mmCIF file of C-alpha atoms and ligand atoms in Angstrom:
data_model
loop_
_atom_site.group_PDB
_atom_site.id
_atom_site.type_symbol
_atom_site.label_atom_id
_atom_site.label_comp_id
_atom_site.label_asym_id
_atom_site.label_seq_id
_atom_site.Cartn_x
_atom_site.Cartn_y
_atom_site.Cartn_z
ATOM 1 C CA MET A 1 52.421 46.117 141.069
ATOM 2 C CA PRO A 2 49.772 46.368 138.287
ATOM 3 C CA MET A 3 47.135 49.026 138.613
ATOM 4 C CA GLU A 4 43.920 48.010 140.376
ATOM 5 C CA ILE A 5 40.774 49.114 138.578
ATOM 6 C CA SER A 6 37.365 49.303 140.186
ATOM 7 C CA VAL A 7 34.254 48.702 138.128
ATOM 8 C CA THR A 8 30.847 50.395 138.571
ATOM 9 C CA GLY A 9 28.514 48.900 136.006
ATOM 10 C CA ASN A 10 26.147 50.991 133.780
ATOM 11 C CA ALA A 11 22.606 50.415 135.183
ATOM 12 C CA ALA A 12 21.105 51.496 131.875
ATOM 13 C CA PRO A 13 23.199 49.981 129.179
ATOM 14 C CA VAL A 14 22.286 50.473 125.511
ATOM 15 C CA PRO A 15 19.576 47.834 124.855
ATOM 16 C CA ASP A 16 20.578 44.773 122.748
ATOM 17 C CA ASP A 17 18.415 45.597 119.764
ATOM 18 C CA ARG A 18 19.753 49.211 119.616
ATOM 19 C CA LEU A 19 23.306 47.932 119.918
ATOM 20 C CA ALA A 20 22.689 45.472 117.059
ATOM 21 C CA GLU A 21 21.506 48.475 114.938
ATOM 22 C CA ILE A 22 24.626 50.521 115.896
ATOM 23 C CA LEU A 23 27.052 47.609 115.180
ATOM 24 C CA SER A 24 25.419 46.966 111.780
ATOM 25 C CA ALA A 25 26.537 50.438 110.600
ATOM 26 C CA PRO A 26 28.862 51.938 113.241
ATOM 27 C CA GLY A 27 30.390 54.786 111.128
ATOM 28 C CA PHE A 28 33.490 56.285 112.739
ATOM 29 C CA GLY A 29 33.633 57.907 116.200
ATOM 30 C CA VAL A 30 29.953 58.607 116.577
ATOM 31 C CA HIS A 31 28.724 56.012 119.032
ATOM 32 C CA PHE A 32 30.349 55.243 122.381
ATOM 33 C CA THR A 33 30.208 52.214 124.610
ATOM 34 C CA ASP A 34 28.398 51.920 127.975
ATOM 35 C CA HIS A 35 31.659 52.543 130.070
ATOM 36 C CA MET A 36 34.698 54.597 130.224
ATOM 37 C CA LEU A 37 37.967 54.331 132.259
ATOM 38 C CA THR A 38 39.521 57.125 134.336
ATOM 39 C CA VAL A 39 42.768 57.301 136.258
ATOM 40 C CA GLU A 40 44.048 60.431 138.065
ATOM 41 C CA TRP A 41 47.624 61.611 138.678
ATOM 42 C CA THR A 42 49.032 64.006 141.196
ATOM 43 C CA PRO A 43 52.745 64.444 142.043
ATOM 44 C CA GLU A 44 51.992 63.215 145.664
ATOM 45 C CA LYS A 45 50.026 60.109 144.887
ATOM 46 C CA GLY A 46 51.224 59.196 141.378
ATOM 47 C CA TRP A 47 48.654 57.386 139.328
ATOM 48 C CA HIS A 48 45.566 56.499 141.443
ATOM 49 C CA ASP A 49 41.832 55.851 141.639
ATOM 50 C CA ALA A 50 41.623 53.798 138.451
ATOM 51 C CA ARG A 51 37.980 53.190 137.788
ATOM 52 C CA ILE A 52 35.469 52.093 135.159
ATOM 53 C CA THR A 53 32.210 53.826 135.357
ATOM 54 C CA PRO A 54 29.174 54.427 133.131
ATOM 55 C CA TYR A 55 30.039 56.419 130.015
ATOM 56 C CA GLY A 56 29.065 60.037 130.278
ATOM 57 C CA PRO A 57 29.987 63.708 130.264
ATOM 58 C CA ILE A 58 32.778 64.911 132.635
ATOM 59 C CA THR A 59 32.623 68.156 134.522
ATOM 60 C CA LEU A 60 35.599 70.547 134.138
ATOM 61 C CA ASP A 61 36.221 73.864 135.836
ATOM 62 C CA PRO A 62 36.421 76.568 133.174
ATOM 63 C CA ALA A 63 40.008 77.236 134.291
ATOM 64 C CA THR A 64 41.124 73.578 133.680
ATOM 65 C CA ALA A 65 44.579 73.807 132.061
ATOM 66 C CA VAL A 66 43.958 71.645 129.060
ATOM 67 C CA LEU A 67 41.221 74.013 127.860
ATOM 68 C CA HIS A 68 43.794 76.844 127.727
ATOM 69 C CA TYR A 69 47.116 75.396 126.868
ATOM 70 C CA ALA A 70 46.247 72.102 125.196
ATOM 71 C CA GLN A 71 48.541 69.928 127.324
ATOM 72 C CA GLU A 72 47.240 66.563 126.275
ATOM 73 C CA THR A 73 48.158 63.377 124.427
ATOM 74 C CA PHE A 74 46.134 60.627 122.836
ATOM 75 C CA GLU A 75 46.315 57.284 121.165
ATOM 76 C CA GLY A 76 44.314 55.373 118.570
ATOM 77 C CA MET A 77 44.088 51.602 118.484
ATOM 78 C CA LYS A 78 41.451 48.884 117.862
ATOM 79 C CA ALA A 79 40.034 45.670 119.280
ATOM 80 C CA TYR A 80 39.370 42.922 116.731
ATOM 81 C CA ARG A 81 36.862 40.062 117.122
ATOM 82 C CA HIS A 82 38.114 36.849 115.634
ATOM 83 C CA GLU A 83 35.770 34.281 114.064
ATOM 84 C CA ASP A 84 35.932 32.114 117.299
ATOM 85 C CA GLY A 85 34.581 35.085 119.257
ATOM 86 C CA SER A 86 37.888 35.881 120.986
ATOM 87 C CA ILE A 87 38.970 39.637 121.057
ATOM 88 C CA TRP A 88 42.461 40.853 120.361
ATOM 89 C CA SER A 89 44.371 44.191 120.079
ATOM 90 C CA PHE A 90 47.300 44.865 117.784
ATOM 91 C CA ARG A 91 50.603 45.683 119.318
ATOM 92 C CA PRO A 92 49.058 47.595 122.238
ATOM 93 C CA GLU A 93 52.451 48.006 123.962
ATOM 94 C CA GLU A 94 53.583 50.093 120.976
ATOM 95 C CA ASN A 95 50.689 52.510 121.568
ATOM 96 C CA GLY A 96 51.600 52.600 125.257
ATOM 97 C CA ALA A 97 55.232 53.279 124.466
ATOM 98 C CA ARG A 98 54.267 55.995 121.937
ATOM 99 C CA MET A 99 51.963 57.582 124.501
ATOM 100 C CA ALA A 100 54.809 57.598 127.006
ATOM 101 C CA ARG A 101 57.003 59.418 124.316
ATOM 102 C CA SER A 102 54.203 61.911 123.545
ATOM 103 C CA SER A 103 53.595 62.514 127.266
ATOM 104 C CA HIS A 104 57.300 63.205 127.742
ATOM 105 C CA ARG A 105 57.189 65.809 124.987
ATOM 106 C CA LEU A 106 54.005 67.403 126.535
ATOM 107 C CA ALA A 107 55.452 67.442 130.078
ATOM 108 C CA LEU A 108 52.799 65.018 131.190
ATOM 109 C CA PRO A 109 53.514 62.142 133.592
ATOM 110 C CA VAL A 110 54.262 58.770 131.931
ATOM 111 C CA LEU A 111 51.803 55.926 132.492
ATOM 112 C CA GLU A 112 53.726 52.619 132.422
ATOM 113 C CA VAL A 113 53.122 50.583 129.267
ATOM 114 C CA GLU A 114 51.870 47.695 131.482
ATOM 115 C CA ASP A 115 49.204 49.955 133.119
ATOM 116 C CA PHE A 116 48.225 51.466 129.741
ATOM 117 C CA VAL A 117 47.663 47.946 128.311
ATOM 118 C CA ALA A 118 45.788 46.803 131.439
ATOM 119 C CA ALA A 119 43.557 49.894 131.368
ATOM 120 C CA VAL A 120 42.618 49.351 127.700
ATOM 121 C CA ASP A 121 42.033 45.617 128.199
ATOM 122 C CA ALA A 122 39.814 46.272 131.296
ATOM 123 C CA LEU A 123 37.452 48.555 129.386
ATOM 124 C CA VAL A 124 37.260 46.197 126.407
ATOM 125 C CA ARG A 125 36.431 43.338 128.768
ATOM 126 C CA VAL A 126 33.613 45.341 130.470
ATOM 127 C CA ASP A 127 32.282 46.547 127.042
ATOM 128 C CA GLU A 128 32.930 43.294 125.228
ATOM 129 C CA ARG A 129 29.573 43.124 123.608
ATOM 130 C CA TRP A 130 30.457 46.314 121.749
ATOM 131 C CA VAL A 131 33.108 44.695 119.702
ATOM 132 C CA PRO A 132 31.472 44.010 116.346
ATOM 133 C CA ASP A 133 32.036 40.727 114.590
ATOM 134 C CA GLY A 134 34.811 40.977 112.069
ATOM 135 C CA ALA A 135 32.531 40.880 109.000
ATOM 136 C CA GLY A 136 33.218 43.953 106.907
ATOM 137 C CA GLU A 137 36.288 44.646 108.938
ATOM 138 C CA LYS A 138 34.454 46.331 111.747
ATOM 139 C CA SER A 139 36.279 46.721 115.028
ATOM 140 C CA LEU A 140 36.090 48.663 118.323
ATOM 141 C CA TYR A 141 38.149 51.766 118.042
ATOM 142 C CA LEU A 142 39.901 52.606 121.326
ATOM 143 C CA ARG A 143 40.848 56.123 122.327
ATOM 144 C CA PRO A 144 43.064 56.467 125.333
ATOM 145 C CA PHE A 145 43.950 60.042 126.213
ATOM 146 C CA MET A 146 45.571 62.090 128.905
ATOM 147 C CA PHE A 147 45.009 65.758 129.746
ATOM 148 C CA ALA A 148 46.020 68.510 132.140
ATOM 149 C CA SER A 149 43.051 68.606 134.594
ATOM 150 C CA GLU A 150 44.494 71.066 137.158
ATOM 151 C CA LYS A 151 42.389 74.245 137.694
ATOM 152 C CA PHE A 152 45.150 76.869 137.141
ATOM 153 C CA LEU A 153 45.839 79.507 134.535
ATOM 154 C CA GLY A 154 49.571 79.759 135.052
ATOM 155 C CA VAL A 155 51.616 78.281 132.188
ATOM 156 C CA ARG A 156 53.473 75.294 133.728
ATOM 157 C CA PRO A 157 53.047 71.554 133.730
ATOM 158 C CA SER A 158 49.747 70.614 135.305
ATOM 159 C CA GLN A 159 49.851 69.103 138.821
ATOM 160 C CA HIS A 160 46.751 67.162 138.273
ATOM 161 C CA VAL A 161 46.461 64.931 135.191
ATOM 162 C CA THR A 162 43.599 62.698 134.074
ATOM 163 C CA PHE A 163 43.984 59.558 131.883
ATOM 164 C CA MET A 164 40.908 58.106 130.242
ATOM 165 C CA VAL A 165 39.936 55.443 127.791
ATOM 166 C CA ILE A 166 36.772 55.518 125.735
ATOM 167 C CA ALA A 167 35.748 53.137 122.965
ATOM 168 C CA SER A 168 33.694 53.482 119.781
ATOM 169 C CA PRO A 169 32.643 50.802 117.316
ATOM 170 C CA ALA A 170 34.100 51.559 113.858
ATOM 171 C CA GLY A 171 33.497 50.752 110.253
ATOM 172 C CA ALA A 172 35.379 52.291 107.402
ATOM 173 C CA TYR A 173 37.046 55.656 108.162
ATOM 174 C CA PHE A 174 36.340 57.061 104.629
ATOM 175 C CA LYS A 175 32.741 57.094 103.620
ATOM 176 C CA GLY A 176 33.371 56.096 100.001
ATOM 177 C CA GLY A 177 34.708 52.655 101.146
ATOM 178 C CA LEU A 178 38.009 51.395 99.588
ATOM 179 C CA LYS A 179 38.810 53.686 96.683
ATOM 180 C CA PRO A 180 41.787 55.992 96.065
ATOM 181 C CA VAL A 181 41.647 59.191 98.085
ATOM 182 C CA SER A 182 42.537 62.452 96.323
ATOM 183 C CA LEU A 183 45.139 64.661 97.978
ATOM 184 C CA TRP A 184 45.776 68.399 98.260
ATOM 185 C CA LEU A 185 49.299 69.641 98.821
ATOM 186 C CA THR A 186 49.321 72.577 101.176
ATOM 187 C CA GLU A 187 52.125 74.978 100.450
ATOM 188 C CA GLU A 188 50.866 77.479 103.114
ATOM 189 C CA TYR A 189 50.618 75.436 106.277
ATOM 190 C CA THR A 190 53.010 72.950 107.865
ATOM 191 C CA ARG A 191 52.328 70.373 110.572
ATOM 192 C CA ALA A 192 55.536 70.303 112.531
ATOM 193 C CA GLY A 193 58.940 71.954 112.635
ATOM 194 C CA ARG A 194 62.285 70.974 114.106
ATOM 195 C CA GLY A 195 62.044 70.647 117.836
ATOM 196 C CA GLY A 196 58.270 70.881 117.638
ATOM 197 C CA MET A 197 55.523 68.312 118.461
ATOM 198 C CA GLY A 198 55.274 66.449 115.100
ATOM 199 C CA ALA A 199 56.381 63.159 116.542
ATOM 200 C CA ALA A 200 53.940 63.404 119.397
ATOM 201 C CA LYS A 201 50.303 62.320 119.265
ATOM 202 C CA THR A 202 48.768 65.498 120.739
ATOM 203 C CA GLY A 203 45.594 67.463 119.955
ATOM 204 C CA GLY A 204 47.442 70.616 118.837
ATOM 205 C CA ASN A 205 48.861 68.879 115.813
ATOM 206 C CA TYR A 206 45.340 67.980 114.729
ATOM 207 C CA ALA A 207 43.947 71.426 115.514
ATOM 208 C CA SER A 208 46.714 72.972 113.327
ATOM 209 C CA SER A 209 45.860 70.584 110.486
ATOM 210 C CA LEU A 210 42.242 71.552 110.214
ATOM 211 C CA VAL A 211 42.594 74.756 108.206
ATOM 212 C CA ALA A 212 44.817 72.892 105.806
ATOM 213 C CA GLN A 213 42.161 70.147 105.540
ATOM 214 C CA GLN A 214 39.582 72.842 104.815
ATOM 215 C CA GLU A 215 41.853 74.084 102.043
ATOM 216 C CA ALA A 216 41.909 70.479 100.714
ATOM 217 C CA THR A 217 38.177 70.115 100.850
ATOM 218 C CA SER A 218 37.613 73.495 99.153
ATOM 219 C CA HIS A 219 39.745 72.094 96.259
ATOM 220 C CA GLY A 220 37.635 69.014 96.041
ATOM 221 C CA CYS A 221 40.279 66.750 97.672
ATOM 222 C CA ASP A 222 39.775 64.170 100.473
ATOM 223 C CA GLN A 223 42.996 64.702 102.468
ATOM 224 C CA VAL A 224 45.882 67.074 102.878
ATOM 225 C CA VAL A 225 49.672 66.409 102.391
ATOM 226 C CA PHE A 226 52.119 68.304 104.522
ATOM 227 C CA LEU A 227 55.673 69.140 103.572
ATOM 228 C CA ASP A 228 58.587 69.767 105.904
ATOM 229 C CA ALA A 229 58.582 73.198 107.458
ATOM 230 C CA GLN A 230 62.138 74.125 106.723
ATOM 231 C CA GLU A 231 62.397 73.774 102.961
ATOM 232 C CA MET A 232 58.730 73.001 102.043
ATOM 233 C CA ARG A 233 60.105 70.259 99.825
ATOM 234 C CA TYR A 234 59.968 66.905 101.685
ATOM 235 C CA VAL A 235 56.878 64.942 102.032
ATOM 236 C CA GLU A 236 55.870 64.379 105.661
ATOM 237 C CA GLU A 237 52.444 62.726 105.957
ATOM 238 C CA LEU A 238 48.687 63.298 105.753
ATOM 239 C CA GLY A 239 46.649 64.807 108.599
ATOM 240 C CA GLY A 240 46.132 61.356 110.210
ATOM 241 C CA MET A 241 48.131 58.841 108.059
ATOM 242 C CA ASN A 242 51.661 57.924 106.941
ATOM 243 C CA MET A 243 52.553 57.561 103.270
ATOM 244 C CA TYR A 244 54.107 54.883 101.002
ATOM 245 C CA PHE A 245 55.437 55.003 97.465
ATOM 246 C CA VAL A 246 55.694 51.740 95.454
ATOM 247 C CA TYR A 247 58.375 51.654 92.651
ATOM 248 C CA ASP A 248 58.383 49.592 89.502
ATOM 249 C CA ASP A 249 61.373 47.487 90.682
ATOM 250 C CA GLY A 250 59.303 46.450 93.770
ATOM 251 C CA HIS A 251 60.999 48.651 96.432
ATOM 252 C CA ILE A 252 58.944 50.960 98.486
ATOM 253 C CA VAL A 253 59.826 54.392 99.938
ATOM 254 C CA THR A 254 58.229 55.925 103.090
ATOM 255 C CA PRO A 255 59.163 59.312 104.333
ATOM 256 C CA ALA A 256 61.280 59.687 107.487
ATOM 257 C CA THR A 257 61.964 63.156 108.601
ATOM 258 C CA GLY A 258 62.007 63.188 112.434
ATOM 259 C CA THR A 259 58.896 65.380 112.455
ATOM 260 C CA ILE A 260 56.301 62.808 111.400
ATOM 261 C CA LEU A 261 54.054 60.806 113.715
ATOM 262 C CA GLU A 262 55.622 57.372 113.403
ATOM 263 C CA GLY A 263 52.625 55.084 112.872
ATOM 264 C CA ILE A 264 52.401 51.643 114.371
ATOM 265 C CA THR A 265 50.799 50.637 111.057
ATOM 266 C CA ARG A 266 53.725 52.194 109.293
ATOM 267 C CA ALA A 267 56.288 50.181 111.301
ATOM 268 C CA SER A 268 54.258 47.057 110.762
ATOM 269 C CA ILE A 269 53.994 47.510 107.043
ATOM 270 C CA ILE A 270 57.770 47.859 106.821
ATOM 271 C CA GLU A 271 58.047 44.355 108.220
ATOM 272 C CA LEU A 272 55.050 42.896 106.371
ATOM 273 C CA ALA A 273 56.318 44.288 103.028
ATOM 274 C CA GLY A 274 59.699 42.692 103.792
ATOM 275 C CA LYS A 275 58.072 39.361 104.314
ATOM 276 C CA LEU A 276 56.310 39.853 100.921
ATOM 277 C CA GLY A 277 59.777 40.366 99.345
ATOM 278 C CA HIS A 278 59.608 44.141 99.075
ATOM 279 C CA SER A 279 62.356 46.246 100.630
ATOM 280 C CA VAL A 280 61.385 49.532 102.299
ATOM 281 C CA GLU A 281 63.506 52.608 102.326
ATOM 282 C CA GLU A 282 62.839 55.053 105.101
ATOM 283 C CA ARG A 283 64.176 58.469 103.891
ATOM 284 C CA ARG A 284 63.503 61.980 102.986
ATOM 285 C CA PHE A 285 61.321 62.028 99.894
ATOM 286 C CA SER A 286 60.883 65.226 97.855
ATOM 287 C CA ILE A 287 57.807 66.458 96.145
ATOM 288 C CA GLU A 288 59.913 66.547 92.982
ATOM 289 C CA GLU A 289 60.517 62.923 93.169
ATOM 290 C CA TRP A 290 56.852 62.340 93.567
ATOM 291 C CA ARG A 291 56.141 64.440 90.343
ATOM 292 C CA ASP A 292 59.063 63.020 88.237
ATOM 293 C CA ASP A 293 58.677 59.408 89.290
ATOM 294 C CA VAL A 294 54.997 59.298 88.630
ATOM 295 C CA SER A 295 55.524 60.969 85.355
ATOM 296 C CA SER A 296 58.225 58.494 84.289
ATOM 297 C CA GLY A 297 56.128 55.581 85.496
ATOM 298 C CA ARG A 298 58.680 54.554 88.063
ATOM 299 C CA ILE A 299 56.141 54.975 90.911
ATOM 300 C CA ARG A 300 53.414 52.492 90.304
ATOM 301 C CA GLU A 301 51.264 52.829 93.427
ATOM 302 C CA ILE A 302 50.860 55.246 96.407
ATOM 303 C CA PHE A 303 49.100 54.388 99.642
ATOM 304 C CA ALA A 304 48.507 55.821 103.020
ATOM 305 C CA CYS A 305 48.093 53.938 106.351
ATOM 306 C CA GLY A 306 46.928 54.395 109.931
ATOM 307 C CA THR A 307 44.868 52.683 112.504
ATOM 308 C CA ALA A 308 41.696 54.429 111.562
ATOM 309 C CA ALA A 309 42.117 54.315 107.795
ATOM 310 C CA VAL A 310 44.008 50.967 107.719
ATOM 311 C CA VAL A 311 45.647 50.987 104.320
ATOM 312 C CA THR A 312 44.083 53.369 101.865
ATOM 313 C CA PRO A 313 45.083 53.797 98.175
ATOM 314 C CA VAL A 314 46.092 57.260 97.094
ATOM 315 C CA GLY A 315 45.087 58.822 93.753
ATOM 316 C CA SER A 316 46.055 62.222 92.429
ATOM 317 C CA LEU A 317 47.708 65.088 94.148
ATOM 318 C CA LYS A 318 46.440 68.657 93.437
ATOM 319 C CA HIS A 319 48.534 71.741 94.236
ATOM 320 C CA ALA A 320 48.365 75.431 93.504
ATOM 321 C CA GLY A 321 50.374 75.020 90.275
ATOM 322 C CA GLY A 322 48.633 71.930 88.856
ATOM 323 C CA GLU A 323 48.189 68.260 89.518
ATOM 324 C CA ILE A 324 50.276 64.979 89.743
ATOM 325 C CA PRO A 325 48.041 62.312 88.394
ATOM 326 C CA ALA A 326 47.501 58.960 90.140
ATOM 327 C CA PRO A 327 50.268 56.466 89.426
ATOM 328 C CA ALA A 328 49.806 54.158 86.499
ATOM 329 C CA ASP A 329 48.802 51.024 88.491
ATOM 330 C CA THR A 330 46.140 52.684 90.541
ATOM 331 C CA GLY A 331 43.003 50.715 89.827
ATOM 332 C CA GLU A 332 39.540 51.427 91.226
ATOM 333 C CA ALA A 333 40.476 49.887 94.619
ATOM 334 C CA GLY A 334 44.082 51.041 94.424
ATOM 335 C CA GLY A 335 47.090 49.063 93.243
ATOM 336 C CA GLU A 336 47.869 45.437 93.402
ATOM 337 C CA LEU A 337 50.618 45.567 96.096
ATOM 338 C CA THR A 338 48.561 48.027 98.051
ATOM 339 C CA GLY A 339 45.816 45.378 98.148
ATOM 340 C CA ARG A 340 48.203 42.602 99.074
ATOM 341 C CA ILE A 341 49.733 44.639 101.962
ATOM 342 C CA ARG A 342 46.281 45.631 103.191
ATOM 343 C CA SER A 343 45.135 41.983 103.181
ATOM 344 C CA ALA A 344 48.349 40.792 104.951
ATOM 345 C CA LEU A 345 47.669 43.323 107.757
ATOM 346 C CA VAL A 346 43.894 42.860 108.197
ATOM 347 C CA ASP A 347 44.131 39.128 107.891
ATOM 348 C CA LEU A 348 46.513 39.141 110.769
ATOM 349 C CA GLN A 349 44.429 41.558 112.767
ATOM 350 C CA PHE A 350 41.362 39.546 112.330
ATOM 351 C CA GLY A 351 42.988 36.248 113.047
ATOM 352 C CA ARG A 352 42.726 34.867 109.419
ATOM 353 C CA ALA A 353 46.450 34.641 109.032
ATOM 354 C CA GLU A 354 49.099 33.140 111.323
ATOM 355 C CA ASP A 355 50.647 35.734 113.685
ATOM 356 C CA THR A 356 54.242 34.974 112.871
ATOM 357 C CA PHE A 357 55.366 38.274 114.362
ATOM 358 C CA GLY A 358 53.679 37.767 117.683
ATOM 359 C CA TRP A 359 51.866 41.117 117.266
ATOM 360 C CA MET A 360 48.418 40.109 118.528
ATOM 361 C CA HIS A 361 47.449 40.600 122.126
ATOM 362 C CA ARG A 362 44.456 38.537 123.447
ATOM 363 C CA ILE A 363 41.973 40.391 125.603
ATOM 364 C CA VAL A 364 38.996 38.051 125.792
HETATM 365 N N1 PLP B 1 50.154 60.045 111.278
HETATM 366 C C1 PLP B 1 49.224 60.810 111.904
HETATM 367 C C2 PLP B 1 49.351 62.289 111.945
HETATM 368 C C3 PLP B 1 48.242 60.132 112.604
HETATM 369 O O1 PLP B 1 47.262 60.763 113.345
HETATM 370 C C4 PLP B 1 48.186 58.673 112.610
HETATM 371 C C5 PLP B 1 47.092 57.915 113.179
HETATM 372 O O2 PLP B 1 47.165 57.519 114.319
HETATM 373 C C6 PLP B 1 49.182 58.019 111.832
HETATM 374 C C7 PLP B 1 50.168 58.763 111.228
HETATM 375 C C8 PLP B 1 49.273 56.548 111.820
HETATM 376 O O3 PLP B 1 49.563 56.024 113.102
HETATM 377 P P1 PLP B 1 49.133 54.619 113.489
HETATM 378 O O4 PLP B 1 49.481 53.698 112.377
HETATM 379 O O5 PLP B 1 49.868 54.317 114.617
HETATM 380 O O6 PLP B 1 47.639 54.620 113.691
HETATM 381 C C1 COI B 2 44.124 56.897 114.111
HETATM 382 O O1 COI B 2 44.246 56.426 113.077
HETATM 383 O O2 COI B 2 44.000 56.295 115.133
HETATM 384 C C2 COI B 2 44.124 58.327 114.281
HETATM 385 O O3 COI B 2 44.300 58.809 115.317
HETATM 386 C C3 COI B 2 43.818 59.137 113.101
HETATM 387 C C4 COI B 2 42.627 60.058 113.345
HETATM 388 C C5 COI B 2 41.304 59.494 113.579
HETATM 389 C C6 COI B 2 42.998 61.154 114.299
#
């Protein structure tokens, strides 16, 4: 039986004129809608008490397990407004399935995909007016998350778990708009090892990326690239995006190591690129290949992708020993195929192209 969700409306929603101001320049992750969704779990009752209430702070006992042992998982997805006013999400069941895998890794209970999608849909319906129009590719970023909410300092899986969804109108993730991002290769820090949590979307992975991101910033770079933990040789991903390398014969390589977060954008691009006539190889990809194949001109374009960042062109890669320049075909807004793949994806998401894959899910 699908989860029942009660709704308590916000008696003091953000006024229309203020909302219009926010939606005209939403930034990323700074403004939040009028409501939030909460569901609780205990071993006795399973998932229960699903409710939408006014957005606001939550009270946690200082001994709440997540604050000490970081037992939590999260997702990132978006709701898109189409020109006819309807509102859609993109492959939400994939986010639900990934959250189930992440939760399994973090010893958290699994929320059924059907309930995950129903929860997200319910919040979007209540906060419908917060979904910006699609001009400038604005959307409503959705953040489902689950955390250990038991008050207990012993190290064991929490016996009280809370799932929530919050939403935040979003513009471009990178402030500079669509231009190639510069990368820093960290040779000191890794993101994930064999048997670790790399494939899970859990806060600890992002906490551990921050010092490497600081290293990148201190070298004047936008984002950090992680290598595999065992050999420090194979490219994994950026702190919040997967990577693609476009070759001169048209084929594309994307790293697959077993320790990356397998993005839904990544999986979708593999199919979209195929439709555009480009085969995609998923395999280990070494830093030497990056260096040699940019140098020989075989790599023509590099891009990164993720829900927040969509498809973002990549420029040069700095490292302690020097720099690998941007590939030859990197223009001011990235390469030509990067642009075509980006358009194919966003046209689909914003309803400007036919959804031949059946990826879009109507909410309103
Ligand atoms: N890799 C990491 C570490 C991420 O945080 C994200 C963002 O969610 C991605 C890759 C891309 O995943 P997706 O395309 O599902 O957003
Ligand atoms: C996303 O793209 O949804 C992410 O989660 C990346 C980052 C904002 C954490």
